[in-house]
C-alpha atoms as one frame of an Amber mdcrd trajectory, in Angstrom:
protein
  -2.931 104.506   1.422  -0.192 102.034   0.814   0.132  98.864   2.962   3.328
  97.395   4.102   3.065  94.688   1.793   2.700  96.917  -1.271   5.678  99.053
  -0.047   9.359  98.389  -0.986  11.734  99.203   1.860  15.370  99.718   1.674
  15.958  95.937   2.261  14.027  95.190  -1.140  10.678  94.633  -2.531   8.495
  91.687  -3.512  10.440  90.834  -6.543  13.669  90.970  -4.978  15.305  87.630
  -3.978  14.945  86.524  -0.576  17.847  84.786   1.373  16.896  81.938   3.736
  19.620  81.584   6.238  18.275  78.334   7.548  18.032  76.809   4.204  21.911
  77.753   3.582  22.817  76.276   7.042  20.843  73.218   6.239  22.795  72.627
   2.696  26.166  73.049   4.346  25.073  70.833   7.232  23.905  68.264   4.324
  27.378  68.639   2.510  29.226  68.159   5.776  27.016  65.070   6.560  27.746
  63.751   3.096  31.461  64.336   3.233  31.497  62.404   6.592  29.620  59.662
   5.307  31.832  59.339   1.998  35.064  59.379   4.321  33.636  56.165   5.975
  32.745  54.497   2.590  35.876  52.730   0.981  36.201  53.162  -2.751  37.262
  49.483  -3.245  38.244  46.554  -1.245  41.260  46.719   1.155  44.632  45.712
  -0.374  45.616  42.371   0.528  49.577  42.516   0.388  51.345  39.474  -0.847
  53.961  37.533   1.134  56.650  39.473  -0.933  54.949  42.954  -0.041  55.107
  41.931   3.507  58.676  40.948   3.455  59.500  44.241   1.545  57.870  46.295
   4.143  59.275  44.327   6.838  62.570  45.138   5.460  61.872  48.899   4.887
  60.786  49.175   8.390  63.985  47.350   9.907  66.382  49.315   7.716  64.695
  52.727   8.831  64.458  51.546  12.476  67.943  50.723  12.812  69.505  54.208
  11.203  67.159  56.166  13.422  67.933  54.231  16.539  71.596  54.706  15.728
  71.062  58.254  15.092  69.207  58.850  18.410  72.006  56.914  20.279  74.720
  58.980  18.555  72.861  62.274  19.500  71.487  61.806  22.764  74.053  63.741
  24.777  74.850  66.365  22.016  74.016  70.144  22.927  73.326  72.147  20.148
  74.333  75.828  19.907  72.646  78.109  17.682  74.182  81.710  16.939  71.257
  84.239  16.272  73.712  87.270  16.022  77.525  88.087  16.428  78.310  87.142
  19.816  74.732  85.983  20.730  73.607  82.253  20.934  71.599  80.081  22.626
  71.694  76.349  23.314  68.940  73.747  22.689  69.149  70.783  25.058  68.351
  67.335  23.490  67.098  64.592  25.512  70.234  63.155  27.518  70.686  60.229
  29.733  69.163  56.940  29.992  65.744  58.289  29.921  66.253  60.317  27.225
  67.758  57.566  25.254  64.736  55.335  25.931  62.534  57.972  24.697  64.248
  58.678  21.535  64.704  54.798  20.844  61.035  54.313  21.529  59.945  57.080
  19.008  62.183  55.850  16.420  60.795  52.067  16.855  57.177  53.036  16.969
  57.659  55.588  13.582  59.512  52.894  11.954  57.936  49.634  12.883  54.674
  50.855  11.893  55.668  50.989   8.170  55.617  47.255   8.220  51.898  47.559
   8.207  51.618  50.448   5.478  49.892  48.646   3.084  47.215  46.991   4.796
  46.417  49.728   6.955  47.870  52.971   5.441  45.628  55.474   7.286  46.260
  54.087  10.817  50.014  53.996  10.145  49.950  57.617   9.121  48.182  58.534
  12.315  50.684  56.706  14.338  53.600  58.217  12.424  52.274  61.611  12.771
  51.940  61.267  16.543  55.254  60.159  16.903  56.759  62.999  14.661  54.819
  65.444  16.530  55.972  64.167  19.816  59.885  64.240  18.376  61.880  67.017
  19.550  62.715  69.441  16.878  66.330  69.116  17.227  66.353  65.471  16.521
  63.337  65.210  13.928  65.156  63.038  11.708  64.068  60.233  14.168  60.769
  60.121  12.665  60.865  62.433   9.580  61.631  59.968   6.977  59.135  57.462
   8.510  56.428  60.032   8.031  57.451  60.672   4.411  56.949  56.970   3.606
  53.602  56.942   5.737  52.215  60.152   3.672  53.261  58.335   0.375  51.469
  55.052   1.305  48.362  56.616   2.646  48.087  58.574  -0.635  48.506  55.212
  -2.743  47.086  52.354  -0.760  44.121  53.856   1.246  40.688  52.497   0.008
  39.087  55.502   1.968  40.002  58.359  -0.618  38.029  61.152   1.099  39.441
  60.432   4.451  43.135  60.017   2.998  42.574  63.231   1.008  41.361  65.061
   4.165  44.287  63.451   6.660  47.109  64.019   4.249  47.187  67.951   4.407
  46.470  67.955   8.087  49.326  65.736   9.020  51.690  67.985   6.718  50.554
  71.137   8.078  50.799  69.776  11.737  54.362  68.521  11.094  55.570  71.278
   9.056  54.289  74.137  11.602  55.200  72.366  14.856  58.314  74.217  15.264
  61.600  75.406  13.839  64.246  72.805  13.834  67.688  73.651  14.869  69.373
  71.058  12.779  68.576  70.410   8.984  66.259  67.675   8.798  68.371  66.482
   5.564  72.031  66.932   6.005  73.776  68.654   3.113  76.063  65.619   2.404
  72.701  63.881   1.119  71.368  66.345  -1.010  72.864  64.757  -4.039  71.384
  61.493  -2.934  68.071  62.895  -2.618  68.263  64.468  -6.098  69.568  61.368
  -7.950  67.274  58.688  -5.950  64.145  60.092  -7.411  65.811  60.079 -10.888
  66.634  56.377 -10.368  63.247  55.466  -9.141  61.762  57.535 -12.079  63.947
  55.522 -14.618  63.066  52.294 -13.102  59.514  53.238 -13.306  59.745  54.076
 -16.812  61.713  50.931 -17.908  58.998  48.771 -15.872  56.087  50.521 -17.607
  57.801  49.956 -20.867  58.388  46.183 -20.279  54.651  45.820 -19.183  53.491
  47.717 -22.271  55.783  45.340 -24.559  54.154  42.180 -22.594  50.745  43.766
 -22.932  51.462  44.250 -26.659  52.711  40.778 -27.070  49.559  39.382 -25.079
  47.245  41.240 -27.451  48.971  39.761 -30.285  48.812  36.354 -28.982  45.132
  36.743 -28.414  44.636  37.987 -31.905  46.425  35.079 -33.241  44.629  32.788
 -31.249  41.179  34.397 -32.151  42.212  34.248 -35.866  42.989  30.427 -35.561
  39.727  29.669 -33.660  37.796  31.523 -36.298  39.740  29.448 -39.009  38.949
  26.235 -37.056  35.258  27.132 -36.535  34.966  27.978 -40.386  36.616  24.636
 -41.436  34.222  22.829 -38.709  31.211  24.561 -40.470  32.301  23.701 -43.856
  32.840  20.096 -42.815  29.591  20.078 -41.195  27.806  21.321 -44.408  29.720
  19.001 -46.477  28.247  16.058 -44.489  24.823  17.259 -44.684  24.971  17.726
 -48.699  26.828  14.179 -48.891  24.228  12.462 -46.896  21.282  14.429 -48.717
  22.623  14.237 -52.125  24.154  10.692 -52.114  21.285   8.850 -50.944  18.395
  10.430 -52.921  20.489  10.567 -56.159  21.416   6.778 -55.737  17.861   5.664
 -55.353  16.962   8.035 -58.372  19.526   6.430 -60.536  18.325   2.773 -59.605
  14.936   3.810 -60.142  15.577   5.635 -63.486  17.526   2.575 -64.676  14.876
   0.275 -63.791  12.378   2.513 -65.708  14.377   2.489 -68.843  14.802  -1.364
 -68.989  10.993  -2.134 -68.464   9.503   0.885 -70.280   8.694  -1.088 -73.572
   7.612  -4.368 -71.706   6.112  -2.901 -68.622   5.062   0.717 -69.008   2.879
   0.650 -65.858   5.756  -0.612 -63.808   8.200   1.762 -65.565   5.699   4.690
 -64.450   5.740   3.560 -60.826   9.564   3.533 -61.203   9.512   7.319 -62.505
   6.952   8.149 -59.737   9.629   6.981 -57.370  12.222   9.081 -58.942  10.038
  12.033 -58.831   9.508  11.530 -55.173  13.250  10.980 -54.414  13.972  14.233
 -56.254  11.392  16.125 -54.257  12.637  14.597 -51.041  16.424  15.654 -52.120
  14.987  19.223 -52.955  13.180  19.661 -49.559  16.314  18.642 -47.750  18.761
  20.702 -49.936  16.385  23.546 -49.238  16.443  23.062 -45.671  20.362  23.172
 -45.589  20.758  26.327 -47.857  17.911  28.069 -45.909  20.029  27.678 -42.812
  22.929  29.042 -44.461  21.047  32.235 -45.686  18.853  32.710 -42.786  21.083
  35.357 -41.364  21.206  37.309 -44.430  17.617  37.453 -44.967  17.081  38.449
 -41.505  19.394  41.623 -41.948  17.234  42.731 -44.801  13.881  43.694 -45.016
  11.241  40.799 -45.718   7.589  40.663 -46.451   5.297  38.550 -44.559   4.890
  36.301 -47.555   8.648  35.732 -47.617   8.842  35.068 -43.784   5.869  32.461
 -44.511   7.764  30.853 -47.222  10.838  30.713 -45.381   9.196  29.099 -42.268
   7.333  26.573 -44.581  10.684  25.783 -46.301  12.570  25.237 -43.033  10.903
  22.162 -41.981  12.408  20.115 -39.068  15.186  17.639 -40.051  14.428  14.059
 -40.163  14.402  11.898 -37.201  13.815   8.248 -36.370  10.114   8.928 -36.677
  10.620   8.967 -40.389  12.501   5.793 -40.728   9.605   4.074 -42.107   9.632
   6.556 -45.115  13.113   6.109 -45.752  12.806   2.298 -45.664   9.835   2.481
 -47.964  11.680   4.449 -50.628  14.654   2.062 -50.407  12.167  -0.761 -50.857
  10.849   0.796 -54.010  14.247   0.312 -55.440  14.031  -3.384 -55.179  16.158
  -3.882 -51.948  14.193  -5.779 -49.374  14.535  -4.180 -46.033  13.360  -5.303
 -42.564  12.896  -2.607 -39.763  12.713  -3.544 -36.259  12.314  -1.289 -33.403
  12.809  -2.704 -29.772  12.311  -0.881 -26.447   9.916   1.878 -25.686  10.617
   4.871 -27.871  10.843   8.206 -26.412  11.647  11.737 -27.355  15.498  12.361
 -27.896  17.337  15.588 -28.756  16.834  16.529 -32.447  20.390  16.457 -33.126
  20.863  12.865 -31.730  17.824  11.721 -33.862  19.404  13.326 -36.971  22.503
  11.440 -36.390  20.822   8.094 -35.739  18.902   8.860 -39.063  21.912   9.606
 -41.148  23.319   6.198 -39.958  20.479   4.230 -41.360  20.432   6.286 -44.505
  23.840   6.027 -45.300  24.139   2.395 -44.510  21.120   1.568 -46.888  22.717
   3.870 -49.513  25.885   1.878 -49.436  24.079  -1.199 -49.650  21.867  -0.089
 -52.671  25.063   0.894 -54.313  27.417  -1.893 -53.462  25.287  -4.992 -52.563
  22.842  -5.292 -55.500  20.542  -8.342 -54.809  21.214  -8.386 -51.008  18.683
  -8.168 -48.182  18.899  -5.469 -45.433  17.785  -5.258 -41.935  17.524  -2.162
 -39.712  17.180  -2.489 -35.948  16.706   0.410 -33.490  17.217  -0.572 -29.948
  15.983   2.196 -27.128  17.886   1.032 -24.218  17.712   2.557 -20.624  21.173
   4.355 -21.218  22.045   3.962 -24.692  20.387   3.954 -28.254  21.664   1.049
 -30.637  21.342   1.606 -34.348  22.376  -1.421 -36.599  22.156  -1.929 -40.194
  23.071  -5.395 -41.987  22.908  -6.760 -45.227  23.465 -10.313 -46.869  25.937
  -9.332 -49.239  25.436  -9.069 -53.104  27.249  -7.936 -56.257  29.024  -4.603
 -55.944  28.874  -3.764 -59.679  32.427  -2.398 -59.721  31.334   0.796 -57.771
  34.126   1.927 -55.021  33.194   4.295 -52.516  35.375   6.900 -51.169  34.546
   6.303 -47.478  33.842   9.962 -46.852  30.275   8.880 -45.618  31.380   6.527
 -42.849  33.877   9.143 -41.826  31.228  11.597 -41.595  29.041   9.412 -39.411
  31.755   9.279 -37.106  32.392  12.712 -36.838  28.405  13.181 -36.286  28.467
  10.646 -33.444  31.433  12.047 -31.698  29.490  15.093 -31.169  27.047  12.876
 -28.876  29.835  10.735 -27.429  28.669   7.853 -29.857  30.748   5.264 -31.610
  30.337   3.471 -34.979  31.433   0.036 -35.633  31.640  -1.154 -39.350  33.007
  -4.322 -40.798  32.244  -7.594 -42.932  30.037 -10.118 -41.331  31.287 -13.698
 -40.830  28.114 -14.979 -42.510  28.482 -12.587 -45.437  27.525  -9.113 -45.929
  28.259  -5.881 -44.077  27.347  -4.473 -40.579  26.953  -0.928 -39.393  26.423
  -0.387 -35.606  26.099   2.834 -33.906  26.003   3.116 -30.016  24.802   6.669
 -28.764  24.757   7.084 -24.853  21.436   8.470 -23.511  20.579  10.244 -20.311
  18.170   8.492 -17.913  14.320   8.699 -18.718
């Protein structure tokens, strides 16, 4: 015995697809709701016409309004006779008299006047002009037809509600196109040539405008590329100058100290071997310091290349050890001690409460002291130097002075002081240098600070 569940009827078996009518209706309703929802959602912000656009639209509305009103006045009392067969004709009466004139003028004014708002409210203008066109008698459809064409174009181009615009355009066109059979052609035969030439002229103007804008765009792109190349070149020059300053400060100071220590060791090697040994130890210490700072500078230059390749943990650890922080004001004691080892007496004075400063600013202040002491060692043999660091409430003052001595014929290039001014300019600082009235030389750096 076979049950109904096991039998297959003419409408299908248990393996046949089942059509759920309610599911289909729900899908249709859901799609309709999404369409209605999307129609109310703008695809972009509403257009904000410029003053020139408002003026152009007002001029268009005025020209079309004047021409259609003139057409309505000229045809208010005209009776149109249409012959449908030889000897058979009927007449189509147009609105006549004062009432007909007022009606036609009102339609023309409403349809053309609405065009003044065609950019700001394109869909509303299309609805108003469509209603006026449907209310226009077919025998005088020219009153509103031209305004209708412009309204359709404006809705398609300027409306931010794309779904609503795509739905309203065909509806308006179908309503106007099927509203009746006009007796008089909407476009007179005399203007057919004009209607053919006008779009060609508009297309030619559009192509010319597009070409001009394309040329302007290419020119702008070329200008931007040139500016980018120039900025890149300036950046490279700036980086080269920065590296040159670092190398100058590192090499000049340490090599000058090493030269003086080596010369002193050579002179006293036979008479005082112990003191010569101390001088050579100072040379060794200066060389190590120079190598450490040079390794730091070169490590910064090659860090990017090392990161791009594959490095082992040992390499990364070694790189981290080599890239020690650059010197700051907390290392002035060590700097002054190395200079004292060369035989130059140096006094270090720190006034004001020391506080943490940006690393770049501390490095600039350290380089000022380093360069000034190096110049004293090279050009003022036998002098005495004094270093003063003053932490003010709103500025840092670094001053290095010496009492003057024998230059030994050495002439500086001045690049060190130029490099210091460039360093300080980054932090809005200034450098003052010059000879003292009591003899010797003075270097003063003033760097503004933020409040504590």
